[in-house]
Short mmCIF file of C-alpha atoms in Angstrom, two decimals:
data_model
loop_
_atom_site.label_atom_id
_atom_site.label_comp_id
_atom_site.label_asym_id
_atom_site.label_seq_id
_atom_site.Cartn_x
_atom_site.Cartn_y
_atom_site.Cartn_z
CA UNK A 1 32.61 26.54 1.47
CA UNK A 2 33.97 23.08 2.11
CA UNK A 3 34.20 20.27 -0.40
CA UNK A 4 33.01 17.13 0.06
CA UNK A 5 35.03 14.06 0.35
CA UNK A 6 36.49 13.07 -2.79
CA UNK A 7 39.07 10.36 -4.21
CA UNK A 8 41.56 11.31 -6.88
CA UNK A 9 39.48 8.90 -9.26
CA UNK A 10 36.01 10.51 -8.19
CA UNK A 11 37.30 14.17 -9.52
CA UNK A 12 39.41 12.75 -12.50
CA UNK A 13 36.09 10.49 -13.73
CA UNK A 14 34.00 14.00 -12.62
CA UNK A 15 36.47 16.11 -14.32
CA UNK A 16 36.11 14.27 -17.72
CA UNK A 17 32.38 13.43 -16.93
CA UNK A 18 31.53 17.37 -17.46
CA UNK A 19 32.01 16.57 -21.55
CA UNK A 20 29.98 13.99 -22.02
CA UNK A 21 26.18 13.93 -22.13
CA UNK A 22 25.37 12.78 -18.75
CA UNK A 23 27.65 13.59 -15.95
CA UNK A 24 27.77 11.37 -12.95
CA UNK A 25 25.77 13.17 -9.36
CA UNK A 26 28.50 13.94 -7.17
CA UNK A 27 27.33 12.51 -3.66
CA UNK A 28 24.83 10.62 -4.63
CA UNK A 29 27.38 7.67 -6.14
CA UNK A 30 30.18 5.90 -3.69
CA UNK A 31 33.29 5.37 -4.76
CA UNK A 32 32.18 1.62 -4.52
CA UNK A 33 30.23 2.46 -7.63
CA UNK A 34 32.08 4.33 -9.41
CA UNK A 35 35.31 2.07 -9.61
CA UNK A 36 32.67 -0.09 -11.96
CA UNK A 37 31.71 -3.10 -9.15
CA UNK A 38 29.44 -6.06 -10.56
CA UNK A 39 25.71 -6.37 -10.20
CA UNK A 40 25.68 -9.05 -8.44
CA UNK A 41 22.91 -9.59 -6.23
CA UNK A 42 21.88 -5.80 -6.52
CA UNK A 43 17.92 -5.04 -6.10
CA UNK A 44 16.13 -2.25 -7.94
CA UNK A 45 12.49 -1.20 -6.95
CA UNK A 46 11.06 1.93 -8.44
CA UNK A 47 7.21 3.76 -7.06
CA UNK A 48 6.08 5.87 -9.32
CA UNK A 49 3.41 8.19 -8.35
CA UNK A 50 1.15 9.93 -10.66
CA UNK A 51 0.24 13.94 -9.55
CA UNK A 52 2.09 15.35 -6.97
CA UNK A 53 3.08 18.90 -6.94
CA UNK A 54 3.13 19.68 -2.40
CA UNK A 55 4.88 22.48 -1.89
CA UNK A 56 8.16 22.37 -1.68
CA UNK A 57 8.91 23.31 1.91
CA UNK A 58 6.10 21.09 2.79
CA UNK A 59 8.16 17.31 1.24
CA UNK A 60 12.00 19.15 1.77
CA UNK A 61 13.38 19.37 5.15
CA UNK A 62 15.21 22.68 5.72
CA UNK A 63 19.17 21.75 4.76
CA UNK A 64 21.25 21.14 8.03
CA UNK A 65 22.93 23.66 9.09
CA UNK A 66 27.17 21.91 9.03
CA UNK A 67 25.61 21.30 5.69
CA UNK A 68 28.68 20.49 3.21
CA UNK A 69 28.86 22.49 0.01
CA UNK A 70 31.07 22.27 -3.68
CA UNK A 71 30.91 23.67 -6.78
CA UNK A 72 29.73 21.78 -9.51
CA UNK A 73 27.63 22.09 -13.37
CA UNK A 74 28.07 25.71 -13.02
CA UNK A 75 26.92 26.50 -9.35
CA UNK A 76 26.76 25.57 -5.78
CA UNK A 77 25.50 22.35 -4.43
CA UNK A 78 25.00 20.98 -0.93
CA UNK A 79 24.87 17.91 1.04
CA UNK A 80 23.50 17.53 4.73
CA UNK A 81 22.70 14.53 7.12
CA UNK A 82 18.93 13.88 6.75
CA UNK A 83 17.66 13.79 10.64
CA UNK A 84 14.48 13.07 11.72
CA UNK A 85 12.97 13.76 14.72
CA UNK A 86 9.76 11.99 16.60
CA UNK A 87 6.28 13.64 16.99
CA UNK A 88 2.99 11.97 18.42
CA UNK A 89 4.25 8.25 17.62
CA UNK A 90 5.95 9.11 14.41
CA UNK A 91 9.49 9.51 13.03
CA UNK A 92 9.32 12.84 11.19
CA UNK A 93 11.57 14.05 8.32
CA UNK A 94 9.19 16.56 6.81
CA UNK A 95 5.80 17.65 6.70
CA UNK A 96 4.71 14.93 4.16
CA UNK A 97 7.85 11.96 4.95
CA UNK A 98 6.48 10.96 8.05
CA UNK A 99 5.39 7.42 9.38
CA UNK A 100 4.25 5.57 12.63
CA UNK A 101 8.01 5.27 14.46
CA UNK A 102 7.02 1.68 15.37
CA UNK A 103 8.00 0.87 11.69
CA UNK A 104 9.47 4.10 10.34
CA UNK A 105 12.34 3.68 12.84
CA UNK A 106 15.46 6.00 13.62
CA UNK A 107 17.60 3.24 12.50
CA UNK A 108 15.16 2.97 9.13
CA UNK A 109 15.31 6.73 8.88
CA UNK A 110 19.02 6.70 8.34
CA UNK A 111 19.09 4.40 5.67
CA UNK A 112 16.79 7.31 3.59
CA UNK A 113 18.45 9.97 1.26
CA UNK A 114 16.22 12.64 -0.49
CA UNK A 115 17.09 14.32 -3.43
CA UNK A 116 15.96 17.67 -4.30
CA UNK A 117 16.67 20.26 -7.45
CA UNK A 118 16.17 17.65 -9.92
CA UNK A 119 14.48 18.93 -13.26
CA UNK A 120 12.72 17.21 -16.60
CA UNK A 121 13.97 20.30 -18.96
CA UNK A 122 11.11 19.95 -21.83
CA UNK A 123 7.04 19.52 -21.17
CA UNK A 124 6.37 15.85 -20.56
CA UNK A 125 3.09 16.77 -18.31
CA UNK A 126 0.63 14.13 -18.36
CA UNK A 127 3.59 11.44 -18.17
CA UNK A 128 3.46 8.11 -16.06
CA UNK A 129 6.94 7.12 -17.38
CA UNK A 130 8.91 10.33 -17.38
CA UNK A 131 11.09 9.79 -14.24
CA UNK A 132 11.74 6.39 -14.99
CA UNK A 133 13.42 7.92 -18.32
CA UNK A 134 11.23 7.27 -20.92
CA UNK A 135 10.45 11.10 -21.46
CA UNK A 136 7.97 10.87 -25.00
CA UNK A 137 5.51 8.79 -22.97
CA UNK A 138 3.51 11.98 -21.49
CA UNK A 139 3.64 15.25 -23.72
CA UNK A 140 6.56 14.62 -24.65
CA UNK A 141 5.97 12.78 -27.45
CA UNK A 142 4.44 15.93 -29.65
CA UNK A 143 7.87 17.47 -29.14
CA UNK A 144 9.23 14.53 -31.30
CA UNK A 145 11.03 13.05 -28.35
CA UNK A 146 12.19 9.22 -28.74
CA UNK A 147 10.62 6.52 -26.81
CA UNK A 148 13.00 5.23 -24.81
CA UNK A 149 13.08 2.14 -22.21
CA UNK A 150 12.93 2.93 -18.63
CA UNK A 151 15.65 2.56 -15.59
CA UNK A 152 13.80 -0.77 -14.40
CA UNK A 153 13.90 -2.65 -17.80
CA UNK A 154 17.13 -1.01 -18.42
CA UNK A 155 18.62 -2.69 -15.50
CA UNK A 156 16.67 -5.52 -16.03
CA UNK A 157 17.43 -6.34 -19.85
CA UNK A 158 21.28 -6.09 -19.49
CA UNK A 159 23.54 -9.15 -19.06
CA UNK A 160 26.09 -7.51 -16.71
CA UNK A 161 22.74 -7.28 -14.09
CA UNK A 162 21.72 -10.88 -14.92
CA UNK A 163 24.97 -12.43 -15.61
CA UNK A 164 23.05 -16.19 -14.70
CA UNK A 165 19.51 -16.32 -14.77
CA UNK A 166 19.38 -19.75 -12.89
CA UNK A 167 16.77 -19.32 -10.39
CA UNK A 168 15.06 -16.67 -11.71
CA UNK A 169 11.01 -16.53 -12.86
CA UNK A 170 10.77 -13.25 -14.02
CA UNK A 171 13.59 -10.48 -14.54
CA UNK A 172 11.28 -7.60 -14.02
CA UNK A 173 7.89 -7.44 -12.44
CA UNK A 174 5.93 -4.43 -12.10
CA UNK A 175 2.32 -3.77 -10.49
CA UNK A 176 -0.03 -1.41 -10.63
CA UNK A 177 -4.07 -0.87 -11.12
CA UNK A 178 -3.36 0.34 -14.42
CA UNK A 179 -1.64 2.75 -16.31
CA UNK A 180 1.90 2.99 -18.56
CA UNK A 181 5.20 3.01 -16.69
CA UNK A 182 7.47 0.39 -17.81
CA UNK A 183 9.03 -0.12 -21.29
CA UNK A 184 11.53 -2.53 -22.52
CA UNK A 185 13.99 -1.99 -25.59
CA UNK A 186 12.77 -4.84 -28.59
CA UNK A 187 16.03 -6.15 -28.26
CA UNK A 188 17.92 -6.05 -25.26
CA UNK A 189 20.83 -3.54 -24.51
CA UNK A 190 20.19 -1.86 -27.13
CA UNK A 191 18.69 1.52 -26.79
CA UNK A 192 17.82 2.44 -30.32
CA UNK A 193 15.98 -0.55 -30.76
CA UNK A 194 12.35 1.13 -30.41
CA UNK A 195 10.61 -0.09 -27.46
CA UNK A 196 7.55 -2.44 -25.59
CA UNK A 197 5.19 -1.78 -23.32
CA UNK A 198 5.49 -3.67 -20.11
CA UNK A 199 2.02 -5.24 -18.78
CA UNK A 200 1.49 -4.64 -14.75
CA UNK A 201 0.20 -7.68 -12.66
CA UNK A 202 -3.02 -6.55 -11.40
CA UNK A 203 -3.52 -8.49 -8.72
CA UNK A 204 -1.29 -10.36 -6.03
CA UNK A 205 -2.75 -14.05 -7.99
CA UNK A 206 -1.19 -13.42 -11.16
CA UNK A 207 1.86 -11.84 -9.49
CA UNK A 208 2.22 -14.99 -7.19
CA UNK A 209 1.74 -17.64 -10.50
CA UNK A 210 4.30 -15.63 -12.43
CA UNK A 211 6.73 -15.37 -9.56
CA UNK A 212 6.07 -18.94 -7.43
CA UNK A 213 3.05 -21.21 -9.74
CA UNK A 214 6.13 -23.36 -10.76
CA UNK A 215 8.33 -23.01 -7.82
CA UNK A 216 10.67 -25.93 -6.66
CA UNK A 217 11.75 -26.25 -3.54
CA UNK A 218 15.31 -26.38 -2.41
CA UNK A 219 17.34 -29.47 -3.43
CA UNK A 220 14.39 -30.67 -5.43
CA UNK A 221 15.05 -31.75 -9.36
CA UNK A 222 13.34 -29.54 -12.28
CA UNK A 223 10.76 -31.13 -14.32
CA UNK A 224 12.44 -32.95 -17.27
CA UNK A 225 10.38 -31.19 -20.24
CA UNK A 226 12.16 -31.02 -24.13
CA UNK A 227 13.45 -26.71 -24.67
CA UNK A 228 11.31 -25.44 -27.81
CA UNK A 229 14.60 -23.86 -28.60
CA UNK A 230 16.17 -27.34 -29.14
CA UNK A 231 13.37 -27.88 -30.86
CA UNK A 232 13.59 -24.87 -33.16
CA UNK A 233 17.11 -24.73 -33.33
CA UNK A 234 18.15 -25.83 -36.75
CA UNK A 235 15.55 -23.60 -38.33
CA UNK A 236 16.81 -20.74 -35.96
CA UNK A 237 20.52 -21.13 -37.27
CA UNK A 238 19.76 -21.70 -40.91
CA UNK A 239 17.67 -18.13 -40.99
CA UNK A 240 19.86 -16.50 -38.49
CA UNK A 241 22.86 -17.58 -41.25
CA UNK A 242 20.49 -16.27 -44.36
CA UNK A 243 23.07 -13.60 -45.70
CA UNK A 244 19.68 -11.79 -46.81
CA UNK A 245 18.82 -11.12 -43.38
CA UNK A 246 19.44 -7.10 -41.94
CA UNK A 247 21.24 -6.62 -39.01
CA UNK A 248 18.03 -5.17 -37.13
CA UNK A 249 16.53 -8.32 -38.19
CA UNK A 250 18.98 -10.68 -36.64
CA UNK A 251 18.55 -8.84 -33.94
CA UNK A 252 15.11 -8.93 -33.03
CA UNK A 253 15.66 -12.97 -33.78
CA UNK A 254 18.32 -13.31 -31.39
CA UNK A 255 15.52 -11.52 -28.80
CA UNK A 256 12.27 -13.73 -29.94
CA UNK A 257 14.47 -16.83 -28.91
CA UNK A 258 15.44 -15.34 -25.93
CA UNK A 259 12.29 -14.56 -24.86
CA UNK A 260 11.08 -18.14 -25.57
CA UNK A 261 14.18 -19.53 -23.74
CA UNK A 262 13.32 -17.32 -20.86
CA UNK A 263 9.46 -18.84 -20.83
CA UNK A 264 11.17 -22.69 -20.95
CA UNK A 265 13.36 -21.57 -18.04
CA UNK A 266 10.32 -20.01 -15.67
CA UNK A 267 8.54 -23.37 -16.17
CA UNK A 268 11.30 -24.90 -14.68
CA UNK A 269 13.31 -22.96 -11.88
CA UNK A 270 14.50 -24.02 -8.81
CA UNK A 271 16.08 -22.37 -6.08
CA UNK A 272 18.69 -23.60 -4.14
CA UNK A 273 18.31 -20.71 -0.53
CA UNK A 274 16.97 -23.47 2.15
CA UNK A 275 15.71 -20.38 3.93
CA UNK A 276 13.34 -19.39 0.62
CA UNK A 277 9.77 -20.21 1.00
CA UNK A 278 6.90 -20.19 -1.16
CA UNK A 279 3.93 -18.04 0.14
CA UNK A 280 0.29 -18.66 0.46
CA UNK A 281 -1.38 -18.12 -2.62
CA UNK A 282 -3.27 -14.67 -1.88
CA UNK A 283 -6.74 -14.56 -2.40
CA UNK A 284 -8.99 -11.51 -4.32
CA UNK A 285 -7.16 -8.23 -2.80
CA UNK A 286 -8.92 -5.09 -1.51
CA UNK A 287 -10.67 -2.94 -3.96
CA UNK A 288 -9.68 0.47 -4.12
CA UNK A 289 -13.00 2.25 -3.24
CA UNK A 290 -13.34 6.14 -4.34
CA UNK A 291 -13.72 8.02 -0.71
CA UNK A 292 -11.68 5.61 0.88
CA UNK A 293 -7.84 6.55 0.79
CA UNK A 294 -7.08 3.89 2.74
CA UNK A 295 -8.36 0.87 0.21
CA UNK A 296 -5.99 2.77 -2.06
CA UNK A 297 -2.85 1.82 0.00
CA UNK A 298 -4.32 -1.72 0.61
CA UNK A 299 -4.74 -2.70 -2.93
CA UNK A 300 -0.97 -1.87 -2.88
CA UNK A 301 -0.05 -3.41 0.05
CA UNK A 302 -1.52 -6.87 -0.74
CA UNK A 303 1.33 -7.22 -3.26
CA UNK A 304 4.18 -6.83 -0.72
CA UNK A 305 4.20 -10.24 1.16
CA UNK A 306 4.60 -11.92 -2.61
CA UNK A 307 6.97 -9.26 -4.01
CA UNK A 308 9.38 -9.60 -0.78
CA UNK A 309 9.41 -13.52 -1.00
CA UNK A 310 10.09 -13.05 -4.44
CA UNK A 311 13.39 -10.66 -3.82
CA UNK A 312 14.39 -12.88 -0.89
CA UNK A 313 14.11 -16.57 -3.45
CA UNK A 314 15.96 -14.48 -5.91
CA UNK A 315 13.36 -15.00 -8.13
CA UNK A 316 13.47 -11.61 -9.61
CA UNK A 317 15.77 -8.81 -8.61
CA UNK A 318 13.98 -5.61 -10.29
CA UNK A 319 10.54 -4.77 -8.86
CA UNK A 320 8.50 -1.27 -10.21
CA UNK A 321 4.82 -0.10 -9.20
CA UNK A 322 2.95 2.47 -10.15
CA UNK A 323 0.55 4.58 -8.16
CA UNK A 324 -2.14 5.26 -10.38
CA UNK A 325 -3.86 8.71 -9.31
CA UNK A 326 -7.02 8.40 -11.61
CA UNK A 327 -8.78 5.09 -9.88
CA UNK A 328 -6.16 4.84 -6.66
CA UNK A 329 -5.19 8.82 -5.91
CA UNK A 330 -4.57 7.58 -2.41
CA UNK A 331 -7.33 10.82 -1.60
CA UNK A 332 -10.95 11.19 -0.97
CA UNK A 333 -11.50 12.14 -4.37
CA UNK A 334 -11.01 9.97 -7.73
CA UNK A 335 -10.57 9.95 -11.40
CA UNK A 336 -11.94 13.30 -13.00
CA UNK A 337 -12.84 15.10 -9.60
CA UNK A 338 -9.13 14.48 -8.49
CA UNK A 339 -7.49 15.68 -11.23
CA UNK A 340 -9.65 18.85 -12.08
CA UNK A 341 -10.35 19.74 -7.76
CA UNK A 342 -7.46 18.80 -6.72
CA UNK A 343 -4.54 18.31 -8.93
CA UNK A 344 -5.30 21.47 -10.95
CA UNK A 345 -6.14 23.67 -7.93
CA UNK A 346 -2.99 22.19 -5.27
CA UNK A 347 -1.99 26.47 -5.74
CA UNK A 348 -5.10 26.74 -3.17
CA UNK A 349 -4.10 25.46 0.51
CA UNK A 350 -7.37 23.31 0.80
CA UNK A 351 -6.69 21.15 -2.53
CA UNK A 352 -3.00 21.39 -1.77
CA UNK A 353 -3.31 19.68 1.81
CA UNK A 354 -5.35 16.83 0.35
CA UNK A 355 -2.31 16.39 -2.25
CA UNK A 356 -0.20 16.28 0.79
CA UNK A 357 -2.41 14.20 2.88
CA UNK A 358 -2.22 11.59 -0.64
CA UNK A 359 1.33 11.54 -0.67
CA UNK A 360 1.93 10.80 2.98
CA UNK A 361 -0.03 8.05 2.75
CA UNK A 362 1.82 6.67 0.22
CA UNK A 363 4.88 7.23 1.96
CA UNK A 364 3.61 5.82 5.47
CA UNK A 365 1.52 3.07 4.77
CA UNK A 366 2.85 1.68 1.36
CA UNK A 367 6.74 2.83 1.21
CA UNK A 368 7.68 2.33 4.61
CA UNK A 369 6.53 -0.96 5.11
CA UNK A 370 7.77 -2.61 2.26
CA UNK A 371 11.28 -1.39 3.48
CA UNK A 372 10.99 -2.06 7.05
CA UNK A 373 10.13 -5.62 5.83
CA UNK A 374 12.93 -5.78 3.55
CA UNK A 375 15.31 -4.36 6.58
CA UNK A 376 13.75 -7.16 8.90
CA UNK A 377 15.12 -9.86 6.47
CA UNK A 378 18.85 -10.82 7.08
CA UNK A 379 21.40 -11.06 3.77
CA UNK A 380 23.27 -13.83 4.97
CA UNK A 381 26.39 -11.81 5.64
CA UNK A 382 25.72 -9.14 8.32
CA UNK A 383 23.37 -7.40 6.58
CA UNK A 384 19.67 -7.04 5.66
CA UNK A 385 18.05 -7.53 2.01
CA UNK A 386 17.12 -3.69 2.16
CA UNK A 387 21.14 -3.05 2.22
CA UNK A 388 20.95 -4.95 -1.15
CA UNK A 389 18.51 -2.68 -2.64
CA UNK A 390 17.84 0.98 -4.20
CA UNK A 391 14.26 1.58 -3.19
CA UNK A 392 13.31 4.58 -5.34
CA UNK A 393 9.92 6.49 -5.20
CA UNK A 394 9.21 9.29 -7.80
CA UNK A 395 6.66 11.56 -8.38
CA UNK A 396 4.67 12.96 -11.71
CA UNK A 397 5.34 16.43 -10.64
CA UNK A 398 7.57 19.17 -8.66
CA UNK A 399 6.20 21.43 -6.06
CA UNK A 400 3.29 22.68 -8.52
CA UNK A 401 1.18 20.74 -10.38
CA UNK A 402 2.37 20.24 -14.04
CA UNK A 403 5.66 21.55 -12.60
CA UNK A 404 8.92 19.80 -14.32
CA UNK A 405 11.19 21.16 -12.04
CA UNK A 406 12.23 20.39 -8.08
CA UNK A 407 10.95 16.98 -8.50
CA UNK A 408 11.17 14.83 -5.38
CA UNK A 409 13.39 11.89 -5.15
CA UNK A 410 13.27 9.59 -2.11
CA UNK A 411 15.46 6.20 -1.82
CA UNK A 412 16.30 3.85 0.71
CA UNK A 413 18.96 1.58 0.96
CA UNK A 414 22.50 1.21 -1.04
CA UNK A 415 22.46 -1.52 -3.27
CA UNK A 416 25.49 -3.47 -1.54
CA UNK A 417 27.51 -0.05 -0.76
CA UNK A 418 27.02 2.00 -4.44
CA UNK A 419 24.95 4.72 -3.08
CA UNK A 420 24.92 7.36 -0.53
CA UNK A 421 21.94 7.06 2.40
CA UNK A 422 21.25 9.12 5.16
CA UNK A 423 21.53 12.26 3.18
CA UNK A 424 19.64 15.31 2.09
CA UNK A 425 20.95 16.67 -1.05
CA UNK A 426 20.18 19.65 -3.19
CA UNK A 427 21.43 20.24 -7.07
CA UNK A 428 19.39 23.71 -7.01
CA UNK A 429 21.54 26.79 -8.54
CA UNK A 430 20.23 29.43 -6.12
CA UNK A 431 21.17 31.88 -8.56
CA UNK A 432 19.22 30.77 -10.98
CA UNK A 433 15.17 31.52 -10.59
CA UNK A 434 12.72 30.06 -13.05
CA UNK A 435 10.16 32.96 -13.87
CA UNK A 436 6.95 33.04 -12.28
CA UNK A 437 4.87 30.35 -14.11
CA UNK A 438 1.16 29.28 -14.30
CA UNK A 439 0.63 29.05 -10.52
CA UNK A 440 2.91 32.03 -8.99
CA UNK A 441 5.16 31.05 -6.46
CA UNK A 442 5.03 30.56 -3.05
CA UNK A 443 7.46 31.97 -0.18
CA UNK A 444 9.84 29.38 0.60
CA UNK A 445 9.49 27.24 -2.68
CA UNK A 446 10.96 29.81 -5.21
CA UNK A 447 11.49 27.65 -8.27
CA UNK A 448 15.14 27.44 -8.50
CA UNK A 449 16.57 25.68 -11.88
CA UNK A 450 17.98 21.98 -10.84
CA UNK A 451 20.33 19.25 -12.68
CA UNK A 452 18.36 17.10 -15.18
CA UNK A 453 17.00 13.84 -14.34
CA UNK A 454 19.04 12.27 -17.43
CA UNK A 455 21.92 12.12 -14.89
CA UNK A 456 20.48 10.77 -12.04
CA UNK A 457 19.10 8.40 -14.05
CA UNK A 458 22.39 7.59 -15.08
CA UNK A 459 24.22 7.64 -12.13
CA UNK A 460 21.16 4.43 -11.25
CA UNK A 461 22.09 3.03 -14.04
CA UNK A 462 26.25 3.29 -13.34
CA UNK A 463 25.83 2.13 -9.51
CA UNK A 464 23.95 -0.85 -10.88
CA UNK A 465 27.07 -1.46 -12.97
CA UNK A 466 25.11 -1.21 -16.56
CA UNK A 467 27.03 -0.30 -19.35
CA UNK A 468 27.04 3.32 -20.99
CA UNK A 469 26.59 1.43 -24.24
CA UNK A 470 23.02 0.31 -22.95
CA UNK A 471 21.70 3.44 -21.75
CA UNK A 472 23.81 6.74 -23.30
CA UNK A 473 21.92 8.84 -25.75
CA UNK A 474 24.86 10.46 -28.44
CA UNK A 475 22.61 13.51 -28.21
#
């Protein structure tokens, strides 16, 4: 066994990490992140796709073979270089993570990690939220679990990721067809604060008025236009003053005026990047048609050219989108016929291969573009945007559908240096077999018990530099 490269800080913060709720991921933080660096021009973008559940062996590449190895939570975990290798015009790293090599480069490739042995330890099936870490939003919430806000609005809300909002139309934006997958704490930084629903632009017009409808070019003066909080003020201070009013209360008035500050300042933004330029206004995009997997991934494409302008402007930083499996499964099927033929029956090789066939499709022709796009786009100082980024795509399920456990984690880029890339790495305790469930098991994808997602959704949250305040559970 060899250890992996440590600092005396990494196993001292590790050391007293292994008390406390959530634990930072060995490997999957630098040491960049971990001695606490700012936010500062960080980018977070989060895919979420509903279903799932390919075979294991079929999305996981088998572990290289100088793999490294340490112990750690109790058992054994490994970390490998993640190669690819090229096949009929594509760059392959596994049966399903595969793309045309014209976009889906070597170069691209190496600036991929996948995670694997990652668990949700209680029954949130039926979730569209879940592995962004609100956990009650699926079945989980007849178990009593809280509603919490996700990793993109976690980031988003907190003042240590947004230190100055100038130039910025929207903090968050997140797109889908429909469906539930981002939620915001009522007031911000505050986790016990109850939560809101986040609405998803639906189409690339209202995403391009939100982000660019009152866009100013460089060097060009905001519109002059009086604040409705200067306007409001003296009423604001005498309540927020009222010795009658709670705590909580104050609160969630300190957040209403935010929130109508923040609507004063996207009516007015300017950016001051001479390279930044406002898009064309997109027309009506492609309709997702049932039969035709390829509308599916489209629809989804249609927002990139509008979300990537946006990241490059710096007129929002945190980007989520969902891939909505009943209307847009991304298949040939849709909606109940999916989910009952497919979804419920991916234990059968025909059903399975059209979950795989869904999934690669997301990966090839939705995923990898938006990256290769961000990777074409220079930072400024040797880099490209993507280096500023953690791309992160999700799924509902593991390697079975309605499976919590072995869910698959893909990311690109390091988010200015605070997280590992090129990198296959496995938290599974290969001592440690889950008993044969629902759907049996299949050779090669023997359920092994992982880590929980609460820490790798913490770790996000620590190489993005959020406070523990904002995001720790006591429990």
């Amino acid at each position: 066994m060899s250890d992996f490269r440590t600092s005396r800080r990494w196993f001292l913060r590790g050391l007293g990490g292994a008390m406390l709720p959530i634990p930072i991921m060995p490997s999957l933080l630098s040491p960049q992140a971990l001695a606490a660096t700012p936010a500062d021009g960080k980018i977070f973008i989060g895919f979420m796709s509903a279903f799932g559940g390919v075979w294991a062996h079929k999305m996981f590449p088998k572990m290289a073979a100088d793999a490294q190895s340490m112990a750690y939570a109790g058992r054994t975990i490994r970390r490998g270089n993640l190669s690819s290798t090229s096949a009929d015009g594509q760059t392959v790293v596994s049966d399903v993570l595969r793309a045309p090599s014209s976009v889906f480069t070597p170069a691209l490739a190496k600036k991929m990690s996948l995670l694997q042995g990652l668990d949700i330890p209680f029954d949130t099936n039926h979730h569209s939220a879940s592995t962004f870490g609100n956990f009650s939003q699926g079945d989980g919430k007849s178990k009593g679990l809280p509603w919490r806000a996700t990793i993109d609005q976690t980031i988003a809300q907190s003042q240590a990721f947004y230190p100055n909002l100038n130039g910025v139309t929207q903090r968050s934006v997140y797109t889908s067809s429909f469906g539930d997958l981002s939620f915001r704490n009522k007031v911000a930084g505050k986790p016990n604060s109850g939560v809101d629903k986040v609405s998803p632009f639906m189409n690339p017009e209202s995403l391009w008025n939100s982000l660019f409808g009152n866009f100013q070019p460089p060097g060009a003066a905001p519109p002059s236009r009086a604040s409705i909080v200067d306007l409001v003020h003296e009423d604001y201070v005498r309540l927020k003053t009222n010795p009658r009013l709670s705590t909580t209360d104050k609160d969630r008035l300190e957040d209403h005026v935010q929130r109508i500050a923040d609507i004063k300042r996207r009516m007015s933004v300017s950016v001051s990047t001479a390279a930044c330029a406002r898009p064309a206004k997109p027309g009506a995009p492609p309709k997702g048609q049932c039969g035709n997997a390829q509308s599916h991934a489209n629809f989804y494409r249609s927002f990139q050219d509008i979300l990537v302008a946006g990241l490059a402007c710096g007129l929002t930083r945190v980007v989520s989108q969902y891939h909505q499996g009943w209307d847009t499964s991304f298949g040939r099927k849709c909606e109940g016929p999916w989910h009952q033929d497919i979804t419920h029956q991916v234990q059968n090789a025909g059903p399975h291969e059209e979950m795989a066939t869904s999934l690669r499709l997301q990966f090839s022709d939705v995923i990898v573009p938006l990256v290769a796009k961000l990777d074409a786009i220079s930072d400024g100082s040797g880099g490209t945007l993507l280096d500023k980024c953690l791309v992160y795509w999700t799924q509902e399920h593991g390697v079975f559908s309605h499976a919590m456990e072995n869910i698959p984690v893909v990311t690109f880029g390091s988010a200015k240096g605070a997280f590992a890339t090129g990198l296959h790495l496995d938290y599974r305790d290969q001592n440690r077999v889950i008993p044969k469930g629902q759907y049996g098991d299949t050779p090669g994808d023997r359920p092994y018990i992982g880590l929980t997602y609460h820490q790798l959704l913490g770790s996000i949250a620590q190489g993005f530099g959020i406070p523990r305040a904002e995001w720790a559970e006591s429990n």
